[in-house]
mmCIF file of C-alpha atoms in Angstrom:
data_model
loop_
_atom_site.group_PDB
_atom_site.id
_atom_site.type_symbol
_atom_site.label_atom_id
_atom_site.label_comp_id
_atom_site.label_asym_id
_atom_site.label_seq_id
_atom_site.Cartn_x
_atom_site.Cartn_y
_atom_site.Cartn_z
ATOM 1 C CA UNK A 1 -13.958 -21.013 -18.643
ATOM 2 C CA UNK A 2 -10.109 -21.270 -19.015
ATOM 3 C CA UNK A 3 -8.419 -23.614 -21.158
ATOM 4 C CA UNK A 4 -4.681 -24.319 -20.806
ATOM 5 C CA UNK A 5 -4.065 -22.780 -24.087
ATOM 6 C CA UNK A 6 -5.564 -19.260 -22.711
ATOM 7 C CA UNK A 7 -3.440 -20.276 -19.895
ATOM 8 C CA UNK A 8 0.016 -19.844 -22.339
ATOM 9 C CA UNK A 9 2.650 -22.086 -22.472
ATOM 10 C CA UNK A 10 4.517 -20.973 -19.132
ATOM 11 C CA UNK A 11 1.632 -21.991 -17.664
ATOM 12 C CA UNK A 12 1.804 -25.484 -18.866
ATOM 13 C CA UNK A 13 4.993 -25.651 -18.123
ATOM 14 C CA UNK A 14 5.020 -24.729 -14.130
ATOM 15 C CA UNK A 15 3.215 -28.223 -14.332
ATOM 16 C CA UNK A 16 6.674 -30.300 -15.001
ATOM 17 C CA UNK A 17 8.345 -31.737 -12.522
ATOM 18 C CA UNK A 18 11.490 -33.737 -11.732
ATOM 19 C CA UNK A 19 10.075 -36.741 -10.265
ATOM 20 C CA UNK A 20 8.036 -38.084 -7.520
ATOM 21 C CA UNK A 21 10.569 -40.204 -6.089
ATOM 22 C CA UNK A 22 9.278 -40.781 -2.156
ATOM 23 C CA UNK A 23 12.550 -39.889 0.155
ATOM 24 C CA UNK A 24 10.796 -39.996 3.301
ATOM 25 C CA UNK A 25 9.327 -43.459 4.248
ATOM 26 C CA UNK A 26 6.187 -42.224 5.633
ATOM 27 C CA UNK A 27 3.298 -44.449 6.461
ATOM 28 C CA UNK A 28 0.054 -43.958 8.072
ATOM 29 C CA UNK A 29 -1.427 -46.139 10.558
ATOM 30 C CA UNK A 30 -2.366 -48.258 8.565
ATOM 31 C CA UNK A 31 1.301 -48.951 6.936
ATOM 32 C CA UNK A 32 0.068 -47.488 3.930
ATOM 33 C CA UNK A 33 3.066 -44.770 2.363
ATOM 34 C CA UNK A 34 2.857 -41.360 1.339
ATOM 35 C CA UNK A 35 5.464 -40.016 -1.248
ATOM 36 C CA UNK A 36 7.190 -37.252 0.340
ATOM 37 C CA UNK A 37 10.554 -35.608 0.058
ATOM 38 C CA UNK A 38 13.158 -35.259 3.030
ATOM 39 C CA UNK A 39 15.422 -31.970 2.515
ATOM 40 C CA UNK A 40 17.348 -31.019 5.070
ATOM 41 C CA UNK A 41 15.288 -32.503 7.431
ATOM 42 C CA UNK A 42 12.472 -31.352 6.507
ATOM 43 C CA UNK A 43 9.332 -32.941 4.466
ATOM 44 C CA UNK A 44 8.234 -31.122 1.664
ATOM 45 C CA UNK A 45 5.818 -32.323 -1.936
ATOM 46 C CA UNK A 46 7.494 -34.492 -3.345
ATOM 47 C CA UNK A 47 9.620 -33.061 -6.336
ATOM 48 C CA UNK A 48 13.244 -33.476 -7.017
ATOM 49 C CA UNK A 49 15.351 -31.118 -4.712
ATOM 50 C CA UNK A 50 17.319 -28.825 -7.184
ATOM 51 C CA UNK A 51 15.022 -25.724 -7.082
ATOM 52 C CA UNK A 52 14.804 -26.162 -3.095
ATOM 53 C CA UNK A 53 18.990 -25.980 -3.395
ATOM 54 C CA UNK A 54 18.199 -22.523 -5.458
ATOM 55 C CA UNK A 55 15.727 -20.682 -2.876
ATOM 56 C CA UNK A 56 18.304 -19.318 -0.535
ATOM 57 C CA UNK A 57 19.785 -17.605 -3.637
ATOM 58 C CA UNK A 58 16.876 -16.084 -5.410
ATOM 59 C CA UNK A 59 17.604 -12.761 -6.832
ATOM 60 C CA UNK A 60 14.755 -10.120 -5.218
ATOM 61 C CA UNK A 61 13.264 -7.269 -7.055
ATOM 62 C CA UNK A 62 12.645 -3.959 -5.431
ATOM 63 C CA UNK A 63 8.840 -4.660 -5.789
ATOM 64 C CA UNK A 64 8.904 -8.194 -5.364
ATOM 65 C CA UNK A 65 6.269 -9.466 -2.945
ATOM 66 C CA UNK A 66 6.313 -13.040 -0.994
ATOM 67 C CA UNK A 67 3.382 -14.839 -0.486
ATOM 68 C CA UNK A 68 4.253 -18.007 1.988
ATOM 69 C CA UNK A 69 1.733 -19.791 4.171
ATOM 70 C CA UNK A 70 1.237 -23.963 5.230
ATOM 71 C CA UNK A 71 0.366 -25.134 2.513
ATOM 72 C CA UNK A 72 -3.580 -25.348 2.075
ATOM 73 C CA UNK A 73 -4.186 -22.396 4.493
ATOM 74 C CA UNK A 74 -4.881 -20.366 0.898
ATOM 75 C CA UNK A 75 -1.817 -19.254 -0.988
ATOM 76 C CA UNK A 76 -3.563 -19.608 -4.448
ATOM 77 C CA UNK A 77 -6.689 -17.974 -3.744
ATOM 78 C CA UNK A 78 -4.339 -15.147 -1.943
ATOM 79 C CA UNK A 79 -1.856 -15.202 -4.857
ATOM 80 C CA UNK A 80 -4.645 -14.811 -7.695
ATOM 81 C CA UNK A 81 -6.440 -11.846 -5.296
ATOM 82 C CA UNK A 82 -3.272 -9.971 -4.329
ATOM 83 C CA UNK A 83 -2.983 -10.116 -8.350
ATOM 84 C CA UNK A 84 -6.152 -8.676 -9.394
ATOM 85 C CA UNK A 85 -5.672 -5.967 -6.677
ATOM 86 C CA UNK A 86 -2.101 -4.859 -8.546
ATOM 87 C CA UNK A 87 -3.779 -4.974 -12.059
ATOM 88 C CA UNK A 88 -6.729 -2.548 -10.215
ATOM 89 C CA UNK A 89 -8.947 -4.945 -11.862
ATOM 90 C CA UNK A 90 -11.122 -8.151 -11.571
ATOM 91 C CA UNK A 91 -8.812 -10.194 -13.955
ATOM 92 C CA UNK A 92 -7.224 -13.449 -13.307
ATOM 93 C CA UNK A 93 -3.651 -14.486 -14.226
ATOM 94 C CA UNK A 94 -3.016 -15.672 -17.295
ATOM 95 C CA UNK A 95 -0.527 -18.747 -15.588
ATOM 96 C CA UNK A 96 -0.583 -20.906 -12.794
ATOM 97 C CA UNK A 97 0.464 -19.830 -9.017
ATOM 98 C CA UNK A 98 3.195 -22.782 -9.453
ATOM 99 C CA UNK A 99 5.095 -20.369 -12.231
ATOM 100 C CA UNK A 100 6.082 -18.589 -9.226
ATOM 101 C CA UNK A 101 6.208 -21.492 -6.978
ATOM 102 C CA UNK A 102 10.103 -20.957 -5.731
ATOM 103 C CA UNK A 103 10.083 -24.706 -4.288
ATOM 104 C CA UNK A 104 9.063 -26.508 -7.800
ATOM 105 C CA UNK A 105 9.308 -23.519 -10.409
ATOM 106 C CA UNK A 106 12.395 -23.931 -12.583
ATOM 107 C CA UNK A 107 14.024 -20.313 -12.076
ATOM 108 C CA UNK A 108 13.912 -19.379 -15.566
ATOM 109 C CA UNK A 109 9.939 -19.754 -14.966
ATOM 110 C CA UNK A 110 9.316 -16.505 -12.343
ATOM 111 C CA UNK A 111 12.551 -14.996 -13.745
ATOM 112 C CA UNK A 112 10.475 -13.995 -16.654
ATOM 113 C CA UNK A 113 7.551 -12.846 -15.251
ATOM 114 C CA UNK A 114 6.986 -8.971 -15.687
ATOM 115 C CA UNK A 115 7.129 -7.163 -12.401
ATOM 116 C CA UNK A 116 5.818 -6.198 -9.424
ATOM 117 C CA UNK A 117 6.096 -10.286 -9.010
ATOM 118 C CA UNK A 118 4.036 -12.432 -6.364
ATOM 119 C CA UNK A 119 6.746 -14.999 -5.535
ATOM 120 C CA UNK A 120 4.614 -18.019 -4.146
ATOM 121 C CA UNK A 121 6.922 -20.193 -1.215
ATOM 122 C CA UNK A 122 5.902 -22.272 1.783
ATOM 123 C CA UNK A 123 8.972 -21.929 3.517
ATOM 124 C CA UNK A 124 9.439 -20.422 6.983
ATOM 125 C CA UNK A 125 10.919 -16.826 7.450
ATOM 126 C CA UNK A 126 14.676 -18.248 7.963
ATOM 127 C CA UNK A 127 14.383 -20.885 4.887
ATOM 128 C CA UNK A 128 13.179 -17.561 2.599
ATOM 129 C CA UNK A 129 15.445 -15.947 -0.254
ATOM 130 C CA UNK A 130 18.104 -14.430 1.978
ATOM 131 C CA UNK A 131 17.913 -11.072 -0.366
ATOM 132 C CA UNK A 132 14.183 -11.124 1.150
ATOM 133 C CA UNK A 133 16.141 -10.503 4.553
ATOM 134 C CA UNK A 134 18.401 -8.314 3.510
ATOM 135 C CA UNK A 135 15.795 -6.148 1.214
ATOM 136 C CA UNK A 136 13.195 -5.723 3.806
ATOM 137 C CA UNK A 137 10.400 -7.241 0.992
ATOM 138 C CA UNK A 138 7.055 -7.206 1.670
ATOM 139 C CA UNK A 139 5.603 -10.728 2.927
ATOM 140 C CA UNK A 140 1.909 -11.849 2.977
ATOM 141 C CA UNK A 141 1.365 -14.225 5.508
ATOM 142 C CA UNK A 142 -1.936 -16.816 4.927
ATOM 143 C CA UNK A 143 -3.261 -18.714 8.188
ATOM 144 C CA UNK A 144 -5.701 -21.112 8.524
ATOM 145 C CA UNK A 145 -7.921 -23.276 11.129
ATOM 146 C CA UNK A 146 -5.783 -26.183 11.472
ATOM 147 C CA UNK A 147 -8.661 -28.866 11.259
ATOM 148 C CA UNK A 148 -9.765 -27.586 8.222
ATOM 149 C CA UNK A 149 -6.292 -27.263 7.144
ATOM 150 C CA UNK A 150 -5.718 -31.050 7.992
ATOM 151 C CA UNK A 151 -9.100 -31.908 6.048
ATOM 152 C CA UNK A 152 -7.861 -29.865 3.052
ATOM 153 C CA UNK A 153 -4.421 -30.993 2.756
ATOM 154 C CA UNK A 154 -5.683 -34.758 3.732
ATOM 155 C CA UNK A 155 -7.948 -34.147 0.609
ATOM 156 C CA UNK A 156 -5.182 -32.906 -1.614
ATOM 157 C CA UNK A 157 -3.019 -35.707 -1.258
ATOM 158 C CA UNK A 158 -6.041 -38.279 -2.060
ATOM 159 C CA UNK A 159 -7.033 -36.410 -5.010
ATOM 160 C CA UNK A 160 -3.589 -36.277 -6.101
ATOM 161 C CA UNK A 161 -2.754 -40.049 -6.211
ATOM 162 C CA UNK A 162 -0.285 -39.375 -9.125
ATOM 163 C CA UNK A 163 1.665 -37.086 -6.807
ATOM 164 C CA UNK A 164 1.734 -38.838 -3.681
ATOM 165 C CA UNK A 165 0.517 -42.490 -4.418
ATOM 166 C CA UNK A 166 -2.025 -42.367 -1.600
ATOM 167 C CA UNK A 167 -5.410 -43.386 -0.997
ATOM 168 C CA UNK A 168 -5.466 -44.109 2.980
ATOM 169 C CA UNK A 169 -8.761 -43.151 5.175
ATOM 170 C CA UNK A 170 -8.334 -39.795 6.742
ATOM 171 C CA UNK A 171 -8.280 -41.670 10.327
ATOM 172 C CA UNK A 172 -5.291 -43.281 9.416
ATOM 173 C CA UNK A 173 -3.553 -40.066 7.826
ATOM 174 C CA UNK A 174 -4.635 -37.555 10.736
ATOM 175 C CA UNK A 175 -2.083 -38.861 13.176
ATOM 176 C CA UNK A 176 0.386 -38.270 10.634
ATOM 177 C CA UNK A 177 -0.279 -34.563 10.267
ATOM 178 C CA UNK A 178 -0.885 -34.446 14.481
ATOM 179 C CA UNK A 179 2.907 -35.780 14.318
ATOM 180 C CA UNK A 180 4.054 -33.319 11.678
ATOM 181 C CA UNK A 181 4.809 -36.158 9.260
ATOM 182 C CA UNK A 182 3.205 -34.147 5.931
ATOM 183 C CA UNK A 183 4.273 -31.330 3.663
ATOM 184 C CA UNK A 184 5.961 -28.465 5.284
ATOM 185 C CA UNK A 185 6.360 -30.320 8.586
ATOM 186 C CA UNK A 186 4.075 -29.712 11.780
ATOM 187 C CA UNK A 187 1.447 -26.997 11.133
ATOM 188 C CA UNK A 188 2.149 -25.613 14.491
ATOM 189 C CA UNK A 189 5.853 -25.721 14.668
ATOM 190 C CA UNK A 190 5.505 -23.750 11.525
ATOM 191 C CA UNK A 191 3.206 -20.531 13.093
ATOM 192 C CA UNK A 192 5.451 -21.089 15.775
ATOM 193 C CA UNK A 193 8.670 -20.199 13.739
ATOM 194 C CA UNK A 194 6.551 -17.404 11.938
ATOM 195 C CA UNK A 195 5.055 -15.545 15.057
ATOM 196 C CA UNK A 196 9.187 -15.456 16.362
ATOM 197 C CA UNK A 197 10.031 -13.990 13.395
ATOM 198 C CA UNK A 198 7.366 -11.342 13.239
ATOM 199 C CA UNK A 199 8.397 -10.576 16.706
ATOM 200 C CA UNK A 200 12.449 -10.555 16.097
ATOM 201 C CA UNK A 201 11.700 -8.231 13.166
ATOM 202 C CA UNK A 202 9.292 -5.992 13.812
ATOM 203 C CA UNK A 203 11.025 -3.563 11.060
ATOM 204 C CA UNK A 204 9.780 -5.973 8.503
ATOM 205 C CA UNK A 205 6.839 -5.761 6.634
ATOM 206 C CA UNK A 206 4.609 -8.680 7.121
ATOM 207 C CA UNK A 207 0.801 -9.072 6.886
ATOM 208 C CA UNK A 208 -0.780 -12.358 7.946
ATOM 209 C CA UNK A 209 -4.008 -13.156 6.101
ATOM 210 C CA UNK A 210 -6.659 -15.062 7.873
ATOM 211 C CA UNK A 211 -8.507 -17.744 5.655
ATOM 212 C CA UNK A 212 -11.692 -17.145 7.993
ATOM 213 C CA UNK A 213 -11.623 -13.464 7.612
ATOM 214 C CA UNK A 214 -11.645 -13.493 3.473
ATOM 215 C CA UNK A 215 -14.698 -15.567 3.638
ATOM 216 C CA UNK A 216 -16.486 -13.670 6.068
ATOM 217 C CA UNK A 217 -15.161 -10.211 4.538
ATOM 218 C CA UNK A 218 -13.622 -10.285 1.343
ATOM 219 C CA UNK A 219 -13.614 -6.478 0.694
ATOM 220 C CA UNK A 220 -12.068 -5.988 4.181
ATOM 221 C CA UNK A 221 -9.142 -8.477 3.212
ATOM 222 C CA UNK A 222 -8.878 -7.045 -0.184
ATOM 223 C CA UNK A 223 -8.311 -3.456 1.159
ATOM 224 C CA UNK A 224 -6.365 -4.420 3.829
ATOM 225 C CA UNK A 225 -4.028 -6.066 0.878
ATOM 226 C CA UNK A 226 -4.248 -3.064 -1.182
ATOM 227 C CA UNK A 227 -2.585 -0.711 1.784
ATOM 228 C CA UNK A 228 -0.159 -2.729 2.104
ATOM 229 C CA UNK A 229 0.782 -2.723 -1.204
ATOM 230 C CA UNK A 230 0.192 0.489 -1.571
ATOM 231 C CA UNK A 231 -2.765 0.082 -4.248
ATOM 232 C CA UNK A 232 -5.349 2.737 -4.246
ATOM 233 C CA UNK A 233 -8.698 1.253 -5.715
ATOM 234 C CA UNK A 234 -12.049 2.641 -5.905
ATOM 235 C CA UNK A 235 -15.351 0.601 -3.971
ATOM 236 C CA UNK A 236 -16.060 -0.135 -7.797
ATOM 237 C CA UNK A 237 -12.386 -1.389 -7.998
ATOM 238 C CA UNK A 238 -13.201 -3.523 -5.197
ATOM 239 C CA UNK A 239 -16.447 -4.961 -5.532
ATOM 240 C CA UNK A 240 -15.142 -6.353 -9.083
ATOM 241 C CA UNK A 241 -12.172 -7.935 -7.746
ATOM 242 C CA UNK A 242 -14.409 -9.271 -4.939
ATOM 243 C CA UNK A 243 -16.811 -10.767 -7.231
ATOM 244 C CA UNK A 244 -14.100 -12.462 -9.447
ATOM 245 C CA UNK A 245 -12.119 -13.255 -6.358
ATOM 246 C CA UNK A 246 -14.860 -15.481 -4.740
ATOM 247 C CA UNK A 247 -14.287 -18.371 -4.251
ATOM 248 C CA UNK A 248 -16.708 -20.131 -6.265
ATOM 249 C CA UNK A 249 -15.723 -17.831 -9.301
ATOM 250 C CA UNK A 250 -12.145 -19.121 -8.460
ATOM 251 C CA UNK A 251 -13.372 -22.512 -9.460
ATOM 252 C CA UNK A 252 -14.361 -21.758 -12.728
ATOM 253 C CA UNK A 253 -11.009 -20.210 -13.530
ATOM 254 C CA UNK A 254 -9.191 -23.433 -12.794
ATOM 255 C CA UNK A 255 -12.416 -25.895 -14.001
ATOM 256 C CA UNK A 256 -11.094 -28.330 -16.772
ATOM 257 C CA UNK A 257 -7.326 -27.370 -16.354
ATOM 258 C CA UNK A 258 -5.263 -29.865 -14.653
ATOM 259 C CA UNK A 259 -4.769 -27.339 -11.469
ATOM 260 C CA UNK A 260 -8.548 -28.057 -10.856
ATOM 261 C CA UNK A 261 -7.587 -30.779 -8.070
ATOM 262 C CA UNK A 262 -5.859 -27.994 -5.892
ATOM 263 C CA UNK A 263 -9.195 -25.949 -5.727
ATOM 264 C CA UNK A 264 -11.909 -27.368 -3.835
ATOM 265 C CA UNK A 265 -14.667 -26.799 -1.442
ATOM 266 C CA UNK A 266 -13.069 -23.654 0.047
ATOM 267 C CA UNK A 267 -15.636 -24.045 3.318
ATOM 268 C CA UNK A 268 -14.887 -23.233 6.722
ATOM 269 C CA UNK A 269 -15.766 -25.754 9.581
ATOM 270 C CA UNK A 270 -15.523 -28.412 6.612
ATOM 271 C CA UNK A 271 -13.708 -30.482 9.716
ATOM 272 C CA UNK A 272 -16.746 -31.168 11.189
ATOM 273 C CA UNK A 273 -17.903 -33.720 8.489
ATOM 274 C CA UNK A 274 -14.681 -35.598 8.351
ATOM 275 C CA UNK A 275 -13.757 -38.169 9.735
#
């Protein structure tokens, strides 16, 4: 099991952040507030808004890949996968996914990370780096059933009262994310925005990542990662970064640390015990 000392320093401090000050004035229907930030018309986790002011400006590396999804569709179990599959082995990160989180990480944070670099980002394609444009870099994609994305995220703002000072009943916070009135905006105004982009640039790389299909085919997903990245690995290659990259191994990693909140059940069709 991991200990935020094994996890290094950076790693502690990709937990910092510049305040939750709510911006917003979102309430369920029950009048009860969530703490979210407004930028540019947009809601996002609440966090001060200097590194969002930074993201358009992000300096790219040639083999710099972008890993952006809504959030809770599985960007960290994609990020820590995509990682073991560019090490060739079954062996987790030594830091957090928010090191490289371009919407909270200080820059000085994934500026120091050793390349090839998985640059973590919810944004939509026209809200990305605008070197990312311009340099043709690779993007993973992650999508996700929206009820169990609504469950999850509906989950991740309960369990993360210090973050967004809610505790509402997910009946009351549903019509908020029906509305688009959570992080990252509307769920389906977002895939909206992504499937034009993919269309409008069909000369750049992008590979959308199903949550459904990693759970019902790992190795597929992992392979289908590794061509993309061009990574050659061996079936034994694979089967060890499958068995590390489960998702109940994935829990261990993060078990104790105070990143274990963002990890749970990792089901599909969780939606249909809610409510």
């Amino acid at each position: 099991m991991a200990t935020s000392d094994e996890l290094g320093p950076l790693a502690q401090l990709c937990h910092r952040t510049t305040g939750f000050k709510d911006t917003a004035g979102v309430k369920d229907a029950a009048g009860k507030g969530i703490n979210l930030t407004l930028y540019d018309g947009k809601l996002f986790t609440p966090h001060g808004v200097e590194y969002l002011d930074k993201v358009k400006s992000v300096k790219i590396r040639p083999d710099d890949i972008i890993l952006s999804g809504y959030v809770k569709t599985g960007c960290h179990w994609v990020w820590e996968t995509l990682g073991m599959i560019l090490k060739g082995k079954g062996e987790y990160s030594p830091f957090c996914k928010q090191i490289a989180y371009l919407e909270m990480a200080a820059p000085e944070l994934y500026d120091n990370l050793d390349s090839p670099r998985i640059l973590n980002t919810h944004h939509e394609y026209d809200y990305l780096p605008d070197e990312v444009k311009e340099k043709k870099t690779k993007i993973v994609l992650t999508t996700r059933n929206p009820k169990d994305t609504a469950v999850s995220l509906y989950n991740h703002q309960i369990n993360l009262y210090e973050v967004y000072n809610y505790d509402g009943q997910f009946q009351d916070w549903f019509p908020l994310f029906l509305d688009g009135k959570v992080d990252n905006g509307s769920f389906f105004d977002y895939y909206v925005s992504w499937e034009r982009a993919i269309n409008e640039h069909p000369d750049h790389p992008i590979l959308v990542v199903k949550y459904e299909d990693m759970k019902k085919d790992l190795k597929s997903t992992i392979r289908k990662l590794a061509d993309f990245v061009n990574v050659t690995l061996s079936n034994d290659q694979v089967d060890e970064i499958a068995k590390k990259a489960e998702f109940s191994s994935m829990k261990q990693k993060f078990k104790g640390l105070s990143t274990e909140k963002l990890i749970r059940k990792g089901e599909v069709g969780d939606w249909k015990t809610t409510g």
